[in-house]
Short mmCIF file of C-alpha atoms and ligand atoms in Angstrom, two decimals:
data_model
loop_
_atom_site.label_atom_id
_atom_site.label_comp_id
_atom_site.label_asym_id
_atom_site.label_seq_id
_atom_site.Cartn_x
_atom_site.Cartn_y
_atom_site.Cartn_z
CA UNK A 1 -24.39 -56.14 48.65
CA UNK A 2 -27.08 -58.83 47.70
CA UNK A 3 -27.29 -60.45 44.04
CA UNK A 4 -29.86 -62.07 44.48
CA UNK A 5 -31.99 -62.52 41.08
CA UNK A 6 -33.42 -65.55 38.79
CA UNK A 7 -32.34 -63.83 35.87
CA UNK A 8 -29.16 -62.42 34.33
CA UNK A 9 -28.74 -59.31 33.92
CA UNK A 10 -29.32 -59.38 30.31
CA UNK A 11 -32.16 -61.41 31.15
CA UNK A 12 -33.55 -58.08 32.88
CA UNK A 13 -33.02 -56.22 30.52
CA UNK A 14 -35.07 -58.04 28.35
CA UNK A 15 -37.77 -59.33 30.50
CA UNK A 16 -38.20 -55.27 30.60
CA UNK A 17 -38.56 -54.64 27.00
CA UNK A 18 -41.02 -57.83 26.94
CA UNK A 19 -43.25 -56.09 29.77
CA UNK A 20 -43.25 -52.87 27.90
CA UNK A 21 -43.28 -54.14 24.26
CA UNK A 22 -47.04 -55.75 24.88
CA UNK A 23 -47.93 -52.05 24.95
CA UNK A 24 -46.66 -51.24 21.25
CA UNK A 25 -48.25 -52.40 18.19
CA UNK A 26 -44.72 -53.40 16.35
CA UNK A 27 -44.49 -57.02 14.83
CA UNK A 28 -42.84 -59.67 16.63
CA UNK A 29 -39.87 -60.11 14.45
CA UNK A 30 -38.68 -56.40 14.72
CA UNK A 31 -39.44 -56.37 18.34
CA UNK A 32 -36.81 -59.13 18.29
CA UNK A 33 -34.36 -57.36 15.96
CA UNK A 34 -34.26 -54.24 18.33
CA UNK A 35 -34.01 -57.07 21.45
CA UNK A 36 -31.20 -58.80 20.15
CA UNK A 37 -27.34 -57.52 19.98
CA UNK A 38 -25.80 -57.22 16.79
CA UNK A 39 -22.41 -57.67 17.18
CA UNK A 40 -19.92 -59.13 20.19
CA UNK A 41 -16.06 -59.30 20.43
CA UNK A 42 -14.93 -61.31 22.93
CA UNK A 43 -11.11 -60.72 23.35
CA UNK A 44 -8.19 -62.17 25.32
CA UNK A 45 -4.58 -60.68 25.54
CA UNK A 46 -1.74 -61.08 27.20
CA UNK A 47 -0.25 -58.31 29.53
CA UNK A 48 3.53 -58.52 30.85
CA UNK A 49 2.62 -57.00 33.93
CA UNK A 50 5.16 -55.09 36.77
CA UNK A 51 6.30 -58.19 37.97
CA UNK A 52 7.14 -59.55 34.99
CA UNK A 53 4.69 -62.05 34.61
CA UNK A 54 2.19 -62.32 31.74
CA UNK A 55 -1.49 -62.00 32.49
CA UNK A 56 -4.16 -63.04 30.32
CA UNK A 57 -6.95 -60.03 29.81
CA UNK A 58 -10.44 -60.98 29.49
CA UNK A 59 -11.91 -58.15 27.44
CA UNK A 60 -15.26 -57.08 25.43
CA UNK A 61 -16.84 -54.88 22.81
CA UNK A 62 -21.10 -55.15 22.37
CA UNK A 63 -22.53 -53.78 19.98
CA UNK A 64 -26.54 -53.96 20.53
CA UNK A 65 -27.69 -51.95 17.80
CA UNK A 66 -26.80 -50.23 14.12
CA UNK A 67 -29.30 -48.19 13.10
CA UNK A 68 -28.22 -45.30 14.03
CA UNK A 69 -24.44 -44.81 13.72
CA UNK A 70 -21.84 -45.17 15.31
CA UNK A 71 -22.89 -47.13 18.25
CA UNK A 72 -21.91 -45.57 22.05
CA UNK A 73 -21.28 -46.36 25.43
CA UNK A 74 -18.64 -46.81 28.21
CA UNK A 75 -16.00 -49.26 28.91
CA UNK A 76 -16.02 -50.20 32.71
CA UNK A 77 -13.58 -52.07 34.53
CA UNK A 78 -14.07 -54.27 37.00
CA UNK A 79 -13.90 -57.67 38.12
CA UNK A 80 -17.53 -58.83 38.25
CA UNK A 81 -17.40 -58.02 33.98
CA UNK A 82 -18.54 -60.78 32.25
CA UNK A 83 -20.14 -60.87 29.08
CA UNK A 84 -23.92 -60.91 29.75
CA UNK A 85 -22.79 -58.37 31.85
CA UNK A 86 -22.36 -55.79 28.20
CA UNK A 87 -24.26 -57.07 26.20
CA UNK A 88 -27.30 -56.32 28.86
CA UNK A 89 -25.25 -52.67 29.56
CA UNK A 90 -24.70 -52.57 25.18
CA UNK A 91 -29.05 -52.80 25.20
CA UNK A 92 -29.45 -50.43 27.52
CA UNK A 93 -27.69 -47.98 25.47
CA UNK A 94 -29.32 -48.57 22.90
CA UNK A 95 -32.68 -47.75 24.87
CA UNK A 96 -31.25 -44.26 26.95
CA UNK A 97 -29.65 -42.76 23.89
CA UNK A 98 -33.24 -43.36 21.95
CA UNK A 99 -35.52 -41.99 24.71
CA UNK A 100 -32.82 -38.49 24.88
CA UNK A 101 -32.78 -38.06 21.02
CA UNK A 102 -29.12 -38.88 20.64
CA UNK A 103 -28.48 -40.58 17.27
CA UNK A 104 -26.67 -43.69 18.44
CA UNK A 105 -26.80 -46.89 18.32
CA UNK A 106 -26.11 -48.90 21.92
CA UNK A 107 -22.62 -50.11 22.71
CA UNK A 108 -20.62 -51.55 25.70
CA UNK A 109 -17.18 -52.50 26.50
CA UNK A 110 -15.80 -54.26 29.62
CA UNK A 111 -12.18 -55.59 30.87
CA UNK A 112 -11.99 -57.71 33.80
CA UNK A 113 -9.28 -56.17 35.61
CA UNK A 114 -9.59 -54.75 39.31
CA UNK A 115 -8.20 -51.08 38.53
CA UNK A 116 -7.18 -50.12 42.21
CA UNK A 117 -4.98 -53.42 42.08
CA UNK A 118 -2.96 -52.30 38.95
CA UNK A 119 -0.34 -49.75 39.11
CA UNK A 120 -0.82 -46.90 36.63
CA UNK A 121 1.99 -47.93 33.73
CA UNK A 122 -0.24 -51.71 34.13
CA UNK A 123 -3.88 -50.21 33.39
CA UNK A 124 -2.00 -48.02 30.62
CA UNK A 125 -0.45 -50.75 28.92
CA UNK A 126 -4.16 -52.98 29.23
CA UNK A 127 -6.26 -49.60 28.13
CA UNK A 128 -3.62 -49.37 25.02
CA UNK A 129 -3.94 -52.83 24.16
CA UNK A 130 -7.55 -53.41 24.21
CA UNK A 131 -7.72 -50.09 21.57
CA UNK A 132 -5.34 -51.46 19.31
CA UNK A 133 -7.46 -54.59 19.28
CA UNK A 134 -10.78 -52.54 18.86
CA UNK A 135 -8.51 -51.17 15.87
CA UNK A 136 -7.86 -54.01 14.40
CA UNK A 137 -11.58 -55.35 13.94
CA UNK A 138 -12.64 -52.21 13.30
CA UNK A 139 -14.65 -51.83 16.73
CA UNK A 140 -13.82 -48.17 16.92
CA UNK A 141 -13.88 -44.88 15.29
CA UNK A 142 -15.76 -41.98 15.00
CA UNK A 143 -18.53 -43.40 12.54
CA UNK A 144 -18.35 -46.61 14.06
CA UNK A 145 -18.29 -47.37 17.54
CA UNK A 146 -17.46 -44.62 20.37
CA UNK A 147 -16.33 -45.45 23.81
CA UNK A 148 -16.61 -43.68 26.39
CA UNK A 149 -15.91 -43.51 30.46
CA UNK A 150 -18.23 -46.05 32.99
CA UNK A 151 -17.40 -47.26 36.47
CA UNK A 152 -13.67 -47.88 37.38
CA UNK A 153 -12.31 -45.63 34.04
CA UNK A 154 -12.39 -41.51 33.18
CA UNK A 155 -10.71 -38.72 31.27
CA UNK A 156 -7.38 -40.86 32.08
CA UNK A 157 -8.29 -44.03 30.26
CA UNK A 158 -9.95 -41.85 27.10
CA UNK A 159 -6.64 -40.04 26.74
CA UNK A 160 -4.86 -43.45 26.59
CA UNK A 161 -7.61 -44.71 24.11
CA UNK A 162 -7.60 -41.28 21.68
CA UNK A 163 -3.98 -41.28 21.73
CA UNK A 164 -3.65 -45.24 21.03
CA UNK A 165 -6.21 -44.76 18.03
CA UNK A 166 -4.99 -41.31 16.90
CA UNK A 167 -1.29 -43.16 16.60
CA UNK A 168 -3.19 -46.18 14.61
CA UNK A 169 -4.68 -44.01 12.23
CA UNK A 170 -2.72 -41.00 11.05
CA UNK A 171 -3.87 -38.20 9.44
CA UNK A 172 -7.72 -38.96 10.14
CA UNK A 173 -9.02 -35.99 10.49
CA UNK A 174 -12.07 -36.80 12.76
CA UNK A 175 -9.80 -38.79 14.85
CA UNK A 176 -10.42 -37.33 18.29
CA UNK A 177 -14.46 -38.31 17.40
CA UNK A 178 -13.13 -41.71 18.28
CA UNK A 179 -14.20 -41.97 22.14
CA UNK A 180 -15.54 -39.44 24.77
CA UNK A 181 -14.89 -37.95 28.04
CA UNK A 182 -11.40 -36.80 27.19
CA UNK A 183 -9.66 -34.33 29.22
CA UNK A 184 -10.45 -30.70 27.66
CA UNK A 185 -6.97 -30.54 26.34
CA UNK A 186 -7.09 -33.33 23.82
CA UNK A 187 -11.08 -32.56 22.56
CA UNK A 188 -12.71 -33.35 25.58
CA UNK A 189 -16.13 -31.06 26.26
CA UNK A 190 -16.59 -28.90 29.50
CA UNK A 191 -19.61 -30.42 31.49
CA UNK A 192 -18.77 -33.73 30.44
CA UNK A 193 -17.21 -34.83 33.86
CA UNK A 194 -20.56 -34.07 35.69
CA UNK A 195 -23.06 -34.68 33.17
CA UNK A 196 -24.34 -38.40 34.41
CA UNK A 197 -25.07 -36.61 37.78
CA UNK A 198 -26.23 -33.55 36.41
CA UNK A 199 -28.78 -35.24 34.71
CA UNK A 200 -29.87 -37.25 37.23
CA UNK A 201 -30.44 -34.14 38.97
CA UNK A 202 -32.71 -32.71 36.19
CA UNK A 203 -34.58 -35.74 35.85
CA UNK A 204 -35.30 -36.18 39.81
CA UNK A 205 -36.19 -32.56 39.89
CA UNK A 206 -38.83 -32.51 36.93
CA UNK A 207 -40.39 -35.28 38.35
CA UNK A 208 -40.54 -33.69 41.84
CA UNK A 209 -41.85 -30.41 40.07
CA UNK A 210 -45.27 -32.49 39.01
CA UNK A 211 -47.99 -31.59 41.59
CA UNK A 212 -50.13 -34.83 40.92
CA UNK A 213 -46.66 -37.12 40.98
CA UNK A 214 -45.72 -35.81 44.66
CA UNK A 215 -49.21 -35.73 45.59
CA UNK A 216 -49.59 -39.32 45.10
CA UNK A 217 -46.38 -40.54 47.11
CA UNK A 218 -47.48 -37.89 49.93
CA UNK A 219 -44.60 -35.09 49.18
CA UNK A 220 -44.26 -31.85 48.79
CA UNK A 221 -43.60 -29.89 45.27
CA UNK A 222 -39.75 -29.78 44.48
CA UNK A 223 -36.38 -30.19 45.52
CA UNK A 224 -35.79 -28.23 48.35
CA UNK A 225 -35.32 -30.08 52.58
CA UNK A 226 -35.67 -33.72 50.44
CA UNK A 227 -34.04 -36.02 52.44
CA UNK A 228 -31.52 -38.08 49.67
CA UNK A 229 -29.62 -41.01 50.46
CA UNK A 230 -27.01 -41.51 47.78
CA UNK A 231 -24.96 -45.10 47.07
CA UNK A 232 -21.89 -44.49 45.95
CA UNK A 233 -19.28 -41.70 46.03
CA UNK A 234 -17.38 -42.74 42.70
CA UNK A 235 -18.17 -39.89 39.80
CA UNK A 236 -22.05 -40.19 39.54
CA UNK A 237 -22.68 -40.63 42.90
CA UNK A 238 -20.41 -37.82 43.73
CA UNK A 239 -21.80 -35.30 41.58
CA UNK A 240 -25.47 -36.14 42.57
CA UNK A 241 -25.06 -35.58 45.85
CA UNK A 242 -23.32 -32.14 44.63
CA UNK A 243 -26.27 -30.97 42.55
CA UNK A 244 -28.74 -32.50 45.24
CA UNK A 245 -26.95 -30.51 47.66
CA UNK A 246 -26.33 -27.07 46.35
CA UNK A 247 -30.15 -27.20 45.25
CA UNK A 248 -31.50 -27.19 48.64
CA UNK A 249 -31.92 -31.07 49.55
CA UNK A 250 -30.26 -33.10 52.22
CA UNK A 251 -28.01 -36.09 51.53
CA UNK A 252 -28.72 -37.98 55.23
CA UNK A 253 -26.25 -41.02 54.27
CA UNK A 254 -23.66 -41.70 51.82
CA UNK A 255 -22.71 -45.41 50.80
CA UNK A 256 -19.65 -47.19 50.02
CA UNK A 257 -18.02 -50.46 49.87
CA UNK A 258 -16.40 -49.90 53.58
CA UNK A 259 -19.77 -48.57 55.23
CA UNK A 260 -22.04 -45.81 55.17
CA UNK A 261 -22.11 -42.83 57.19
CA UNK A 262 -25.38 -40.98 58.39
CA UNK A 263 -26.21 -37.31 59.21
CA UNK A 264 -29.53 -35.86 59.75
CA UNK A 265 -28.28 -32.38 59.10
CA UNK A 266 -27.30 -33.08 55.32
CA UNK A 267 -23.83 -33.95 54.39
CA UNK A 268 -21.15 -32.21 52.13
CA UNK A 269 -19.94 -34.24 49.66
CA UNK A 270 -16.93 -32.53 48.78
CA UNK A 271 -15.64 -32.76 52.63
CA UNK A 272 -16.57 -36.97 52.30
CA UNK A 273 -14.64 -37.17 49.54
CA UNK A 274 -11.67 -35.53 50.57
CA UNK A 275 -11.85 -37.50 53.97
CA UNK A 276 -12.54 -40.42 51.90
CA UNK A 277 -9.49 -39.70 50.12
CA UNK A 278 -6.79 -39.18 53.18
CA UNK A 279 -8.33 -41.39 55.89
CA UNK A 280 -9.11 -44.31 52.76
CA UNK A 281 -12.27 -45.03 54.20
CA UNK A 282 -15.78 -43.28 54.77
CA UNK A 283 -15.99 -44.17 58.31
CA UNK A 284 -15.60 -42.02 60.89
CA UNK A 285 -16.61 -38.34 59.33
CA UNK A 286 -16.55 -36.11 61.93
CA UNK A 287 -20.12 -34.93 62.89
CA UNK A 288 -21.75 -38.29 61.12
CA UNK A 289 -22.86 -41.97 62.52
CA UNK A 290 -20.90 -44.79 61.29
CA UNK A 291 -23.45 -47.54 59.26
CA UNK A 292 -20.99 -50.44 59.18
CA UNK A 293 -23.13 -52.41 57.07
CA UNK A 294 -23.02 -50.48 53.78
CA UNK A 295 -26.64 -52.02 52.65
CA UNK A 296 -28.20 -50.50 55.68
CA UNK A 297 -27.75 -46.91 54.00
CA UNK A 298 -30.28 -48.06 51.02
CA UNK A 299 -32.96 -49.33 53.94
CA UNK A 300 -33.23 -46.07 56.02
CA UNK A 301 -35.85 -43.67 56.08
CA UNK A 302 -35.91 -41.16 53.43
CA UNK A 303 -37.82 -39.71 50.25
CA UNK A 304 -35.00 -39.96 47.30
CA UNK A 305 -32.91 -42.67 47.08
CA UNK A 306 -30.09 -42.98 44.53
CA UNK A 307 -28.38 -46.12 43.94
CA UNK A 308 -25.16 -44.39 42.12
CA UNK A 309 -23.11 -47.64 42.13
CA UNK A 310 -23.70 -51.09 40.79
CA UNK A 311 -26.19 -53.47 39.09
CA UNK A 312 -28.58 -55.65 41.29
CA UNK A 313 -27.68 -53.79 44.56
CA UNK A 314 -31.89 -53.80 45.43
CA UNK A 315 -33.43 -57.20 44.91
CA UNK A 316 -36.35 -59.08 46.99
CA UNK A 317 -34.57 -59.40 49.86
CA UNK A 318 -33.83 -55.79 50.60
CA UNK A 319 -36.66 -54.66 48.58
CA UNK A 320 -39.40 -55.14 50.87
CA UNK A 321 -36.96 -52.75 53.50
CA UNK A 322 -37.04 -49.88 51.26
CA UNK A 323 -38.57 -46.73 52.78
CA UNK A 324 -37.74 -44.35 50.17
CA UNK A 325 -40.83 -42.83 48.21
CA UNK A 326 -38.33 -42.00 45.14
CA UNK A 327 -35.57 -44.50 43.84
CA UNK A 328 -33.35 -42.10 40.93
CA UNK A 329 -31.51 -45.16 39.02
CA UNK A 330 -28.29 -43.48 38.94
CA UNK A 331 -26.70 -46.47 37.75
CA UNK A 332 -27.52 -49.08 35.49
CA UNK A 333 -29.92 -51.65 36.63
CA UNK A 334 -29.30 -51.74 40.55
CA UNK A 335 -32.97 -53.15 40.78
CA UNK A 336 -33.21 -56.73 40.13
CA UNK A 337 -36.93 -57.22 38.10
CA UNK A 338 -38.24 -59.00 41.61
CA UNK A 339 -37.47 -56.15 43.45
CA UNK A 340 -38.88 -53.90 40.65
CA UNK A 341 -42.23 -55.39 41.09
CA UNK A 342 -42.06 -55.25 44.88
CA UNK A 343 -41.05 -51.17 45.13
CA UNK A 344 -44.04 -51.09 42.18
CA UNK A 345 -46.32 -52.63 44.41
CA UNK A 346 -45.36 -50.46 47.57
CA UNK A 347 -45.50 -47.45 45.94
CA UNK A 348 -42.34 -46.61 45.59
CA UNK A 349 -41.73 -44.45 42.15
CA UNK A 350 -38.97 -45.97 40.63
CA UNK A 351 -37.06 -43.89 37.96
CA UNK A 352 -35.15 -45.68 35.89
CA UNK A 353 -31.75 -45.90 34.90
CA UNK A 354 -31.98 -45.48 30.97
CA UNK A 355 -32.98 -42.47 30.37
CA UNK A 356 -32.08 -40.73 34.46
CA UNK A 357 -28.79 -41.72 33.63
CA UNK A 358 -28.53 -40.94 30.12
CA UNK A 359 -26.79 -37.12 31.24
CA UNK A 360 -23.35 -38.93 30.70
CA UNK A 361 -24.05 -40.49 26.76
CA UNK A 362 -25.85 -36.98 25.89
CA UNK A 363 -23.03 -34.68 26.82
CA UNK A 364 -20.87 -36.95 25.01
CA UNK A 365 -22.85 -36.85 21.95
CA UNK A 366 -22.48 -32.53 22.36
CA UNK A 367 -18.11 -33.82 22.48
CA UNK A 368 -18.52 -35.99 19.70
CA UNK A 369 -20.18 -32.98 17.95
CA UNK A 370 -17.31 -30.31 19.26
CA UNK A 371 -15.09 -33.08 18.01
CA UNK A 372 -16.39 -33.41 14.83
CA UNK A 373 -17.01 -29.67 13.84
CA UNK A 374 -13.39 -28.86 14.86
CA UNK A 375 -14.56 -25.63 16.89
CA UNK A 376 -15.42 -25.09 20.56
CA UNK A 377 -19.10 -24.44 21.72
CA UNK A 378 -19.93 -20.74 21.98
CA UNK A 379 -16.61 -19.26 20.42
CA UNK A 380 -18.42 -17.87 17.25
CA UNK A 381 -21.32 -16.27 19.01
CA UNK A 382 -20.50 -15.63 22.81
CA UNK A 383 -18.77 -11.95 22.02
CA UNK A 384 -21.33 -11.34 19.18
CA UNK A 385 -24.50 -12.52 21.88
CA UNK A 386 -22.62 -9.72 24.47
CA UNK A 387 -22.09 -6.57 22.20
CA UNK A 388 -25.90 -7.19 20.92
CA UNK A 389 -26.90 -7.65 25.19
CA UNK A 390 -25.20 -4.22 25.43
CA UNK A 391 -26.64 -2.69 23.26
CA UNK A 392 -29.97 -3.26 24.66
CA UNK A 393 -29.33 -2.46 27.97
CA UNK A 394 -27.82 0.70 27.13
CA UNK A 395 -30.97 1.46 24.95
CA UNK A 396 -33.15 0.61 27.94
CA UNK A 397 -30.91 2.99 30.04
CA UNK A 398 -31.06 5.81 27.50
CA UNK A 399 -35.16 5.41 27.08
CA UNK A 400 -35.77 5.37 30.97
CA UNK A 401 -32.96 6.90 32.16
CA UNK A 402 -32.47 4.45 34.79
CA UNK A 403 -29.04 2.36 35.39
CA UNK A 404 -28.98 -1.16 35.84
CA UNK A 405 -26.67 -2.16 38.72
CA UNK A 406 -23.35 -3.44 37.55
CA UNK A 407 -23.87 -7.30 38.78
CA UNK A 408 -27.26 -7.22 36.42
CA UNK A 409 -25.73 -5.71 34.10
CA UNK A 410 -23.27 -8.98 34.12
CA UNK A 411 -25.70 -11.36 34.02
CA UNK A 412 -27.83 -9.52 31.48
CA UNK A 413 -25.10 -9.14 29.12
CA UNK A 414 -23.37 -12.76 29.65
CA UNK A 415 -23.27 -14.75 25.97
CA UNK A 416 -22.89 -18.38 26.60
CA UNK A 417 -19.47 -20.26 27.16
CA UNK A 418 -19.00 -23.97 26.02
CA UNK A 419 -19.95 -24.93 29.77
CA UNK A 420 -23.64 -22.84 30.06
CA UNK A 421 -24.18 -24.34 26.56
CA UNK A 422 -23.56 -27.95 27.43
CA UNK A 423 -25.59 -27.48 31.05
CA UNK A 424 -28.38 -26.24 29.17
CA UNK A 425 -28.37 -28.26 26.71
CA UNK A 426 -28.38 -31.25 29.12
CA UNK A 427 -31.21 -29.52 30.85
CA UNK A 428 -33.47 -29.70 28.22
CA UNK A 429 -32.83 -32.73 27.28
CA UNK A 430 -33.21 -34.41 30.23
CA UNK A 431 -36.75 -32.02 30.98
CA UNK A 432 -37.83 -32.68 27.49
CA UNK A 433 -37.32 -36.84 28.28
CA UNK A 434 -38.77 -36.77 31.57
CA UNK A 435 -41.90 -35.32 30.16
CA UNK A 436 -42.13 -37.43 27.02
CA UNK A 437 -41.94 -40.87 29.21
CA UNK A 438 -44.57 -39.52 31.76
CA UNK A 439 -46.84 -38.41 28.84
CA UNK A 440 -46.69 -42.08 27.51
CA UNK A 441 -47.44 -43.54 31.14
CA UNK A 442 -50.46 -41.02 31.85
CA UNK A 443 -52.31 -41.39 28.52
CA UNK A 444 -52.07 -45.23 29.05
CA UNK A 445 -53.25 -46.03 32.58
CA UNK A 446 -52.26 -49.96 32.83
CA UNK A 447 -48.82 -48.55 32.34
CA UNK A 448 -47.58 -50.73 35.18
CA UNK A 449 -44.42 -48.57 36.07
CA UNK A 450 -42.29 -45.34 34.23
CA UNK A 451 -39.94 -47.97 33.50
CA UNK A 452 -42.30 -49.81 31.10
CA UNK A 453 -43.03 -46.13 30.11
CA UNK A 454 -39.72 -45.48 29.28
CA UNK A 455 -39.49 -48.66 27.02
CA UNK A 456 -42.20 -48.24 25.39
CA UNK A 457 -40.54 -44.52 24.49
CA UNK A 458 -37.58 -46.17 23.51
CA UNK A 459 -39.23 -49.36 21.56
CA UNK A 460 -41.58 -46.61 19.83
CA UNK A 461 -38.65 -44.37 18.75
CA UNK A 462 -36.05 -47.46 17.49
CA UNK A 463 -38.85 -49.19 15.97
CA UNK A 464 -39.23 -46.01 14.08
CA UNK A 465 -36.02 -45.57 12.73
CA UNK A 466 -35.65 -49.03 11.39
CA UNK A 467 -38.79 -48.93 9.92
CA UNK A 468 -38.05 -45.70 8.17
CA UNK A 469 -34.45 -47.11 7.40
CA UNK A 470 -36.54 -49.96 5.20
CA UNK A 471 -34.24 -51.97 6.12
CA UNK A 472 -35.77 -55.63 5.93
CA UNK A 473 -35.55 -56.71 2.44
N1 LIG B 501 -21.01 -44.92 30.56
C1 LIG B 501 -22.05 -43.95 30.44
C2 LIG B 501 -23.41 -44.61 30.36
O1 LIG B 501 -23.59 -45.72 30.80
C3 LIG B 501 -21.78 -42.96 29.32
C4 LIG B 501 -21.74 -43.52 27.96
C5 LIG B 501 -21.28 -42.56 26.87
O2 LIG B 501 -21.06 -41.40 27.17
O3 LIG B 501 -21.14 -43.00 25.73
O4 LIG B 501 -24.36 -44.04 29.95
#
């Protein structure tokens, strides 16, 4: 993968906002106060690892922003953490959860561990660790700061943290409001697992639903025969392909660290995966091409591409290669701001990462929400919703003396689980977003890009809240 960029990735991140803030009327120094992060916690701790030996950890906490509370976002770990690294991950929080409507403010936390080098009882012992130090500088807690899963940690790693916190803080009754994506059994919500590539498939979709939008990059209207190349088969990347998949599209190629693998036909994530999983490599799928050069994958002919892995994984090297119409940032900030401008300038419609990615921080804002009303989604109305669905069917029946068949009548009469609740509510939210950010680049025409249009969304919207928070003495 090339990294090749004359900024950090902070630096990006802000270089972005600074495009986008020239089309907002707010005064410098708030423009500022939104830019800058609030808080950071830079930890180190020891670790007696399996062998015996002690290990210094290199950890963080970022928080961005404060007006809203309590701030949100994942803790990733990986090796290539570093502490531009989230803070620049912290901001864009702070931007995504703004543009969906979730009330947060932007958070990030990072270890620098490689997690598929550390046995199980090591990572436990680090995850523990790191929340007992969030603990003790108060870092985390349902009104305060929420973690959350990002690349290298999942339900696994949030049971660790709930538990750890839950043990530091008896008898605190919103305790399992302390981080998200927990397993279902200790207050985790259904849909959370697939929501960051869920959303990315609402978002992609509404955008290919807009006549004038495909018209302009020479496609057809919606999902259906695209051809989708997708990087990276870890959660988000998984479960993109998945929704691209079972909606009608194609996924042609499939990226990972060992290679990519190519199949005009469409592939089936599911069967990847699982070869993935006994052969430990990508590589030889039976019925694809081998790509040995992973990077190839993102340079092939196709109309959606979805970067589902790392930061600064397009940049102006690779850039100028990219024959994709669509780029769906399913991870956060794989285009370097050179290669930004360069996809701008071919054409390419780039949708960005904070808000196409924001499925993951908005289903955990419905968990935090289960988690802090004590009750499961749909368990006071689903058998109320069916009896009243009965009974107008069985009016309709009556009055026209015709039956419904009994699979309509299922569907008809369905009241919502916690899962249809959370997918719908994701839908919307990510519809609603897509259309608010392309409203903002349409009525204003020198709108370079839909990122700029999505920070100015986001700038608009935080701008507000500290302005009607008063705030500045
Ligand atoms: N790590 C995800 C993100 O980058 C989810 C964050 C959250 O759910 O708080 O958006």
């Amino acid at each position: 993968m090339s990294t090749t960029s004359e900024y950090s990735f902070f630096q990006s991140v802000e270089k972005s906002f600074d495009k986008a803030s020239k089309f907002t009327n707010w005064e410098t120094g708030l423009l500022e106060q939104i830019k800058a992060c609030n808080s950071i916690y830079s930890m180190r701790f020891p670790v007696k690892m399996d062998d015996g030996k002690i290990e210094v950890i290199e950890a963080y906490r970022v928080q961005h922003s404060q007006h809203k509370s309590p701030c949100k976002g994942g803790i990733r770990f990986s090796l290539a953490v570093n502490q531009d690294e989230v803070m620049a991950l912290a901001a864009l929080m702070t931007y995504k959860c703004a543009i969906v409507n979730v009330p947060f403010g932007g958070g990030k936390g990072g270890i620098k561990i490689n997690p598929r080098a550390l046995s199980t009882y090591e990572l436990e012992k680090i995850t523990r660790r790191y929340t007992s130090e969030l603990v003790k500088k108060n870092f985390i807690g349902p009104g305060i700061d929420v973690p959350a899963p990002d690349y290298g940690t999942g339900e696994r790693e949030m049971a660790w943290i709930v538990d750890t916190y839950q043990s530091l803080k008896p008898g605190e009754i919103d305790a399992a409001g302390c981080v998200t994506g927990k397993p279902v059994s200790l207050g985790g919500v259904r849909g959370r697992k697939e929501a960051t590539g869920l959303g990315v498939f609402f978002g992609v979709r509404e955008v290919c639903l807009m006549e004038d939008v495909m018209k302009k990059l020479g496609l057809t209207v919606g999902i259906e025969n695209k051809r989708v190349i997708v990087q990276g088969l870890g959660n988000v990347g998984y479960f993109s392909a998945k929704f691209f998949r079972s909606n009608g599209a194609k996924v042609i190629a499939i990226a990972e660290f060992e290679g990519a693998i190519y199949c005009a036909d469409g592939l089936d994530e599911e069967a990847v995966f699982q070869h993935r999983k006994t052969t430990g490599s990508i590589l030889n799928f039976p019925g694809a091409t081998n790509i040995e050069k992973s990077s190839d994958a993102l340079e092939m002919e196709c109309d959606i591409l979805i970067p589902a892995a790392l930061e600064n994984v397009i940049d102006k090297n690779n850039a100028p290669k990219i024959k994709a119409k669509i780029i769906g940032e399913a991870a956060n900030g794989p285009l370097t701001p050179e290669a930004d401008e360069i996809l701008s300038k071919n054409g390419v419609l780039v949708i960005p990462d904070m808000y196409l990615n924001a499925g993951g921080v908005t289903v955990s804002y419905f968990e935090w929400l289960k988690n802090l009303s004590h009750v499961r989604y749909g368990r006071l109305e689903k058998r109320f919703t069916e009896n009243a669905n009965m009974n107008i069917i069985n009016q309709i029946e009556e009055l026209t003396g015709k039956k419904v068949s009994p699979t309509e009548r299922a569907v008809i009469v369905h009241g919502p689980d916690e899962i249809d609740l959370v997918h719908s509510g994701l839908e919307e939210t990510m519809i609603n977003a897509t259309r608010e950010i392309m409203d903002i680049w349409n009525a204003n025409p020198s709108i370079p890009d839909m990122r700029t249009a999505a920070y100015v969304c986001a700038i608009n919207k935080v701008a507000h809240s500290y302005t009607e928070l008063g705030i500045f003495p």
